[in-house]
């Protein structure tokens, strides 16, 4: 459709959107993959090792991810990565199909940072729901039958504990769109987050209105996918 023209550059907003959307999409996907890989196992470990030093360590680490300002953490990570690892993010656009190495250098640190923030929420929710499930009668019955801890966790506890976490995954994915504004600004990435921020600073209303509308539609779409996925994890939803 017609999204209008930028008041500052005179370019078509939709054409600019098509150029910048892949950057934000890739950042959100990479960060959520990292968040799931880190957050869910961390939550399970905390629940199985409740009130041990491992539980306290992961809880403090996840609390730091939720408490520290994202712009400060991202700036610190950028400076630390450049100083200790000599790894500076590439400036410009580097499609993964054309320049995989440049793409990796561009997305590595912002994906790690955004993934760490999202993983903190997932880990704490996974711990809470896992502890609740492990206290259920059917879990005690499974243990009384002589099943190993792995079988009890993998076959009986994990699937039931995972249902509330699905909602958190949807919420954190939607929040990652908002978090992309900070990450793209700090790491100078040419994505939608940086695009809308520049539009706000320049009072470029067609850009702000169009990208805000897109973010709102994206959040609704993600929540719809999460609601549909409930039926796969909980058959009772399908029967209802």
CSV table of C-alpha atoms in Angstrom, one decimal:
chain,number,residue,atom,x,y,z
A,1,UNK,CA,0.0,0.0,0.0
A,2,UNK,CA,0.9,3.7,0.1
A,3,UNK,CA,2.7,4.5,3.3
A,4,UNK,CA,3.5,8.0,2.2
A,5,UNK,CA,6.8,9.7,1.7
A,6,UNK,CA,9.4,10.7,4.2
A,7,UNK,CA,9.1,14.4,5.1
A,8,UNK,CA,12.9,14.6,5.6
A,9,UNK,CA,14.3,12.6,2.6
A,10,UNK,CA,11.3,12.5,0.3
A,11,UNK,CA,11.7,8.7,-0.2
A,12,UNK,CA,8.8,6.3,-0.2
A,13,UNK,CA,8.4,4.8,3.3
A,14,UNK,CA,7.5,1.4,2.1
A,15,UNK,CA,10.6,1.1,-0.1
A,16,UNK,CA,12.7,2.0,2.9
A,17,UNK,CA,10.8,-0.5,5.0
A,18,UNK,CA,11.6,-3.3,2.5
A,19,UNK,CA,15.3,-2.5,2.8
A,20,UNK,CA,15.4,-2.3,6.6
A,21,UNK,CA,12.9,-5.1,7.6
A,22,UNK,CA,15.3,-8.0,7.0
A,23,UNK,CA,17.8,-6.6,9.4
A,24,UNK,CA,15.3,-6.4,12.3
A,25,UNK,CA,13.8,-9.7,11.4
A,26,UNK,CA,17.2,-11.4,11.5
A,27,UNK,CA,18.1,-9.8,14.8
A,28,UNK,CA,14.8,-10.9,16.4
A,29,UNK,CA,15.1,-14.4,15.1
A,30,UNK,CA,18.8,-14.9,16.2
A,31,UNK,CA,18.2,-13.3,19.6
A,32,UNK,CA,15.2,-15.5,20.3
A,33,UNK,CA,17.0,-18.7,19.3
A,34,UNK,CA,19.8,-17.7,21.7
A,35,UNK,CA,17.2,-16.9,24.4
A,36,UNK,CA,15.5,-20.3,24.0
A,37,UNK,CA,18.8,-22.2,24.0
A,38,UNK,CA,20.0,-20.4,27.1
A,39,UNK,CA,16.8,-19.7,29.0
A,40,UNK,CA,14.9,-22.9,29.0
A,41,UNK,CA,17.7,-25.2,30.1
A,42,UNK,CA,18.8,-22.7,32.7
A,43,UNK,CA,15.2,-22.7,34.1
A,44,UNK,CA,15.1,-26.5,34.2
A,45,UNK,CA,18.5,-26.6,36.0
A,46,UNK,CA,17.4,-24.1,38.6
A,47,UNK,CA,14.3,-26.1,39.3
A,48,UNK,CA,16.1,-29.4,39.6
A,49,UNK,CA,18.8,-27.9,41.7
A,50,UNK,CA,16.6,-25.6,43.8
A,51,UNK,CA,18.3,-23.6,46.6
A,52,UNK,CA,21.8,-24.8,45.6
A,53,UNK,CA,24.7,-22.5,44.6
A,54,UNK,CA,23.9,-23.3,40.9
A,55,UNK,CA,20.4,-22.1,41.4
A,56,UNK,CA,21.4,-18.9,43.1
A,57,UNK,CA,24.1,-18.2,40.5
A,58,UNK,CA,21.7,-18.5,37.6
A,59,UNK,CA,19.0,-16.5,39.4
A,60,UNK,CA,21.4,-13.6,40.0
A,61,UNK,CA,22.6,-13.7,36.4
A,62,UNK,CA,19.0,-13.7,35.1
A,63,UNK,CA,18.0,-10.9,37.5
A,64,UNK,CA,20.9,-8.8,36.2
A,65,UNK,CA,19.6,-9.3,32.7
A,66,UNK,CA,16.2,-8.0,33.7
A,67,UNK,CA,17.4,-5.2,35.9
A,68,UNK,CA,20.3,-3.5,34.0
A,69,UNK,CA,19.3,-0.9,31.4
A,70,UNK,CA,19.6,-2.4,28.0
A,71,UNK,CA,21.3,0.6,26.5
A,72,UNK,CA,24.0,0.6,29.2
A,73,UNK,CA,24.5,-3.2,28.9
A,74,UNK,CA,24.7,-3.0,25.1
A,75,UNK,CA,27.3,-0.2,25.3
A,76,UNK,CA,29.4,-2.0,27.8
A,77,UNK,CA,29.3,-5.2,25.7
A,78,UNK,CA,30.2,-3.2,22.6
A,79,UNK,CA,33.2,-1.6,24.3
A,80,UNK,CA,34.2,-4.9,26.0
A,81,UNK,CA,34.0,-6.9,22.8
A,82,UNK,CA,36.1,-4.4,20.9
A,83,UNK,CA,38.7,-4.2,23.7
A,84,UNK,CA,39.1,-7.8,24.7
A,85,UNK,CA,38.2,-9.7,21.5
A,86,UNK,CA,39.0,-7.1,18.8
A,87,UNK,CA,35.5,-7.7,17.5
A,88,UNK,CA,33.9,-4.6,16.1
A,89,UNK,CA,30.4,-4.8,14.5
A,90,UNK,CA,30.4,-4.0,10.8
A,91,UNK,CA,28.7,-0.9,9.6
A,92,UNK,CA,26.2,-1.1,6.8
A,93,UNK,CA,24.1,-3.9,5.5
A,94,UNK,CA,25.5,-7.4,5.0
A,95,UNK,CA,22.9,-10.0,3.8
A,96,UNK,CA,23.7,-13.5,5.1
A,97,UNK,CA,23.5,-14.9,1.5
A,98,UNK,CA,26.1,-12.4,0.1
A,99,UNK,CA,28.5,-11.9,3.0
A,100,UNK,CA,28.1,-14.5,5.8
A,101,UNK,CA,31.2,-13.3,7.7
A,102,UNK,CA,30.2,-9.7,7.6
A,103,UNK,CA,26.7,-10.7,8.6
A,104,UNK,CA,28.0,-12.6,11.6
A,105,UNK,CA,30.2,-9.7,12.8
A,106,UNK,CA,27.2,-7.4,12.5
A,107,UNK,CA,24.7,-9.5,14.4
A,108,UNK,CA,26.8,-11.4,16.9
A,109,UNK,CA,26.9,-8.9,19.8
A,110,UNK,CA,23.4,-7.4,19.4
A,111,UNK,CA,21.9,-10.9,19.2
A,112,UNK,CA,23.8,-12.0,22.3
A,113,UNK,CA,22.7,-9.0,24.2
A,114,UNK,CA,19.0,-9.1,23.2
A,115,UNK,CA,19.0,-12.9,23.6
A,116,UNK,CA,20.4,-12.6,27.1
A,117,UNK,CA,17.7,-10.2,28.2
A,118,UNK,CA,15.0,-12.4,26.7
A,119,UNK,CA,16.6,-15.5,28.2
A,120,UNK,CA,16.5,-14.0,31.7
A,121,UNK,CA,12.7,-13.8,31.5
A,122,UNK,CA,12.3,-17.3,30.1
A,123,UNK,CA,14.6,-18.9,32.7
A,124,UNK,CA,12.8,-17.4,35.7
A,125,UNK,CA,9.4,-18.4,34.3
A,126,UNK,CA,10.6,-21.9,33.4
A,127,UNK,CA,12.0,-22.3,36.9
A,128,UNK,CA,8.7,-21.2,38.5
A,129,UNK,CA,6.5,-23.5,36.4
A,130,UNK,CA,8.8,-26.4,36.7
A,131,UNK,CA,8.8,-26.2,40.4
A,132,UNK,CA,5.1,-26.1,40.5
A,133,UNK,CA,4.8,-29.2,38.2
A,134,UNK,CA,7.4,-31.1,40.2
A,135,UNK,CA,5.2,-30.8,43.3
A,136,UNK,CA,2.2,-32.4,41.7
A,137,UNK,CA,0.9,-35.8,42.8
A,138,UNK,CA,1.5,-37.5,39.4
A,139,UNK,CA,5.2,-36.6,39.6
A,140,UNK,CA,5.5,-38.2,43.0
A,141,UNK,CA,3.7,-41.3,41.7
A,142,UNK,CA,6.1,-41.5,38.8
A,143,UNK,CA,9.1,-41.3,41.2
A,144,UNK,CA,7.5,-43.9,43.4
A,145,UNK,CA,7.3,-46.3,40.5
A,146,UNK,CA,11.1,-46.2,40.2
A,147,UNK,CA,11.4,-44.0,37.1
A,148,UNK,CA,14.7,-42.1,36.8
A,149,UNK,CA,14.9,-38.4,37.2
A,150,UNK,CA,15.5,-38.0,33.5
A,151,UNK,CA,12.4,-39.9,32.5
A,152,UNK,CA,10.2,-38.0,35.1
A,153,UNK,CA,11.5,-34.7,33.9
A,154,UNK,CA,11.5,-35.3,30.2
A,155,UNK,CA,8.3,-37.3,29.8
A,156,UNK,CA,6.1,-36.1,32.6
A,157,UNK,CA,7.1,-32.7,33.9
A,158,UNK,CA,8.7,-30.8,31.0
A,159,UNK,CA,5.7,-30.8,28.6
A,160,UNK,CA,3.3,-29.6,31.3
A,161,UNK,CA,5.7,-27.0,32.6
A,162,UNK,CA,6.3,-25.7,29.1
A,163,UNK,CA,2.7,-24.5,28.5
A,164,UNK,CA,2.9,-21.2,30.5
A,165,UNK,CA,6.4,-20.6,29.0
A,166,UNK,CA,4.9,-20.5,25.5
A,167,UNK,CA,3.1,-17.3,26.5
A,168,UNK,CA,6.4,-15.8,27.8
A,169,UNK,CA,8.1,-16.7,24.5
A,170,UNK,CA,5.5,-14.8,22.6
A,171,UNK,CA,5.7,-11.8,25.0
A,172,UNK,CA,9.5,-11.7,24.8
A,173,UNK,CA,9.5,-12.0,21.0
A,174,UNK,CA,7.2,-9.0,20.9
A,175,UNK,CA,9.4,-7.1,23.4
A,176,UNK,CA,12.4,-8.0,21.2
A,177,UNK,CA,10.9,-5.8,18.5
A,178,UNK,CA,11.0,-2.9,20.9
A,179,UNK,CA,14.4,-3.9,22.2
A,180,UNK,CA,15.7,-3.9,18.6
A,181,UNK,CA,15.4,-0.1,18.7
A,182,UNK,CA,18.0,0.2,21.4
A,183,UNK,CA,20.3,-2.5,20.0
A,184,UNK,CA,20.2,-1.2,16.4
A,185,UNK,CA,21.0,2.3,17.7
A,186,UNK,CA,23.9,1.2,19.9
A,187,UNK,CA,25.4,-1.1,17.3
A,188,UNK,CA,24.5,1.2,14.3
A,189,UNK,CA,22.4,-1.4,12.5
A,190,UNK,CA,20.3,-0.2,9.5
A,191,UNK,CA,17.0,-1.8,10.8
A,192,UNK,CA,13.5,-0.7,11.5
A,193,UNK,CA,14.4,0.2,15.1
A,194,UNK,CA,17.0,2.7,14.1
A,195,UNK,CA,14.7,3.8,11.2
A,196,UNK,CA,11.8,4.7,13.5
A,197,UNK,CA,14.1,6.4,16.1
A,198,UNK,CA,15.6,8.6,13.4
A,199,UNK,CA,12.1,9.4,12.2
A,200,UNK,CA,11.1,10.4,15.8
A,201,UNK,CA,14.1,12.6,16.2
A,202,UNK,CA,13.4,14.3,12.8
A,203,UNK,CA,9.6,14.4,13.5
A,204,UNK,CA,9.1,12.5,10.3
A,205,UNK,CA,5.5,11.4,11.0
A,206,UNK,CA,4.9,9.1,8.0
A,207,UNK,CA,7.8,6.9,9.1
A,208,UNK,CA,6.8,6.9,12.8
A,209,UNK,CA,3.1,6.1,12.0
A,210,UNK,CA,3.9,3.4,9.5
A,211,UNK,CA,6.5,1.5,11.6
A,212,UNK,CA,4.5,1.8,14.7
A,213,UNK,CA,1.5,0.3,12.9
A,214,UNK,CA,3.7,-2.5,11.6
A,215,UNK,CA,5.1,-3.3,15.1
A,216,UNK,CA,1.5,-3.4,16.5
A,217,UNK,CA,0.4,-5.8,13.7
A,218,UNK,CA,3.5,-7.9,14.4
A,219,UNK,CA,2.7,-8.2,18.1
A,220,UNK,CA,-0.9,-9.3,17.3
A,221,UNK,CA,0.4,-11.9,14.8
A,222,UNK,CA,2.9,-13.3,17.2
A,223,UNK,CA,0.3,-13.7,19.9
A,224,UNK,CA,-2.0,-15.4,17.4
A,225,UNK,CA,0.7,-17.9,16.6
A,226,UNK,CA,1.2,-18.6,20.3
A,227,UNK,CA,-2.5,-19.1,20.9
A,228,UNK,CA,-2.6,-21.6,18.0
A,229,UNK,CA,0.4,-23.5,19.4
A,230,UNK,CA,-1.4,-24.2,22.7
A,231,UNK,CA,-3.3,-26.9,20.9
A,232,UNK,CA,-0.1,-28.8,20.1
A,233,UNK,CA,1.2,-28.8,23.6
A,234,UNK,CA,-2.1,-29.2,25.4
A,235,UNK,CA,-4.7,-31.6,23.7
A,236,UNK,CA,-7.4,-30.3,26.0
A,237,UNK,CA,-7.4,-27.0,24.1
A,238,UNK,CA,-8.2,-28.9,20.8
A,239,UNK,CA,-11.1,-30.7,22.4
A,240,UNK,CA,-12.6,-27.5,23.7
